[in-house]
Every structure is written in C-alpha cells, then in structure tokens.
Short mmCIF file of C-alpha atoms in Angstrom, two decimals:
data_model
loop_
_atom_site.label_atom_id
_atom_site.label_comp_id
_atom_site.label_asym_id
_atom_site.label_seq_id
_atom_site.Cartn_x
_atom_site.Cartn_y
_atom_site.Cartn_z
CA MET A 1 -6.55 26.07 -4.81
CA SER A 2 -7.83 22.51 -4.09
CA HIS A 3 -5.18 19.47 -4.86
CA TYR A 4 -6.83 16.20 -6.94
CA MET A 5 -5.72 13.92 -4.21
CA ASP A 6 -7.44 16.25 -1.01
CA TYR A 7 -10.22 14.33 -2.60
CA PHE A 8 -9.01 10.99 -2.08
CA THR A 9 -9.68 9.79 1.44
CA VAL A 10 -7.53 8.07 3.42
CA GLU A 11 -10.83 5.57 3.69
CA GLU A 12 -10.74 4.82 0.20
CA GLY A 13 -6.97 4.24 0.13
CA LYS A 14 -7.56 1.90 2.58
CA GLN A 15 -9.81 0.37 0.37
CA VAL A 16 -7.56 0.36 -3.09
CA GLN A 17 -4.85 -1.34 -0.43
CA THR A 18 -7.62 -3.55 0.79
CA ASP A 19 -8.09 -4.22 -2.96
CA ASP A 20 -4.40 -4.95 -3.89
CA LEU A 21 -3.67 -6.71 -1.39
CA LYS A 22 -6.04 -9.61 -1.24
CA PHE A 23 -4.34 -9.86 -5.72
CA TRP A 24 -0.90 -9.91 -3.80
CA LYS A 25 -2.37 -13.13 -0.80
CA LYS A 26 -2.92 -15.13 -4.06
CA ASN A 27 -0.39 -14.85 -6.49
CA LEU A 28 2.47 -14.59 -3.58
CA LYS A 29 3.48 -17.47 -1.33
CA PRO A 30 2.44 -16.87 1.95
CA THR A 31 6.61 -16.56 4.00
CA ARG A 32 6.65 -13.47 1.07
CA TYR A 33 2.80 -12.22 1.67
CA ALA A 34 3.84 -11.99 5.55
CA LYS A 35 7.09 -9.62 4.89
CA LEU A 36 5.39 -7.27 2.23
CA VAL A 37 2.65 -6.45 4.76
CA LYS A 38 5.42 -6.13 6.90
CA GLU A 39 7.46 -4.00 4.74
CA ILE A 40 4.15 -2.09 4.02
CA GLU A 41 3.86 -1.64 8.04
CA LYS A 42 7.26 0.15 8.49
CA VAL A 43 6.30 2.56 5.52
CA GLN A 44 2.91 3.49 6.82
CA LYS A 45 4.50 4.29 10.27
CA ARG A 46 7.02 6.73 8.71
CA ILE A 47 5.32 8.69 6.95
CA SER A 48 2.08 11.29 8.05
CA ILE A 49 -1.37 10.59 6.24
CA ARG A 50 -2.52 13.36 5.09
CA ASN A 51 -5.41 10.76 2.31
CA GLY A 52 -5.88 8.65 0.05
CA GLY A 53 -2.52 9.21 -1.47
CA ASP A 54 -0.47 8.91 1.20
CA ILE A 55 -1.74 4.66 1.79
CA VAL A 56 0.95 2.26 0.91
CA ARG A 57 -1.24 1.14 -2.72
CA GLY A 58 -0.81 0.27 -6.55
CA THR A 59 2.45 0.28 -7.27
CA ASP A 60 4.19 1.73 -4.56
CA ILE A 61 2.72 -2.41 -3.73
CA ASN A 62 4.78 -2.86 -6.64
CA ASN A 63 7.86 -1.63 -5.86
CA ILE A 64 8.26 -2.79 -2.43
CA ILE A 65 7.17 -6.64 -4.08
CA ALA A 66 10.28 -5.97 -7.23
CA ASN A 67 12.85 -4.19 -4.96
CA LYS A 68 12.39 -5.96 -1.34
CA LEU A 69 10.94 -9.97 -2.01
CA ARG A 70 14.15 -11.50 -3.72
#
C-alpha cells in the first residue's frame, strides 16, 4: 500500500518551500532571513530526501523561526 506522501513530489515540496520563503523574506529582517536560510540548508543536508514531505517547509520553518532565530 502506498503512502500519500509518495505522491507529494520533491518538486512540489520545493515549490511550497519557495512560497513560504517568499513570505518570510518580506516579514523578517534581512539578517534573520539569511539565518533562516542557513538553518534550512543545515537540516536539508542531514536528511535524505525521498519525497516532498522531506523538504523543510510550513511548520518546519515556523519551528526554526521560533527556536533558532532568537
């Protein structure tokens, strides 16, 4: 039986991430935005990306902002 995330492609996940980052770029100071991008890159390097669900996006980004950008 396949899992619904099997149908959420990496490309779709990256598009969601891009849209989320556009929002945050408008709402964070440039230094905070740069730190956010670096944190996302760190996380993405640590995990193997199999489908769109493995892309840092949405709540993942919100958690980075809440916990790492203080």
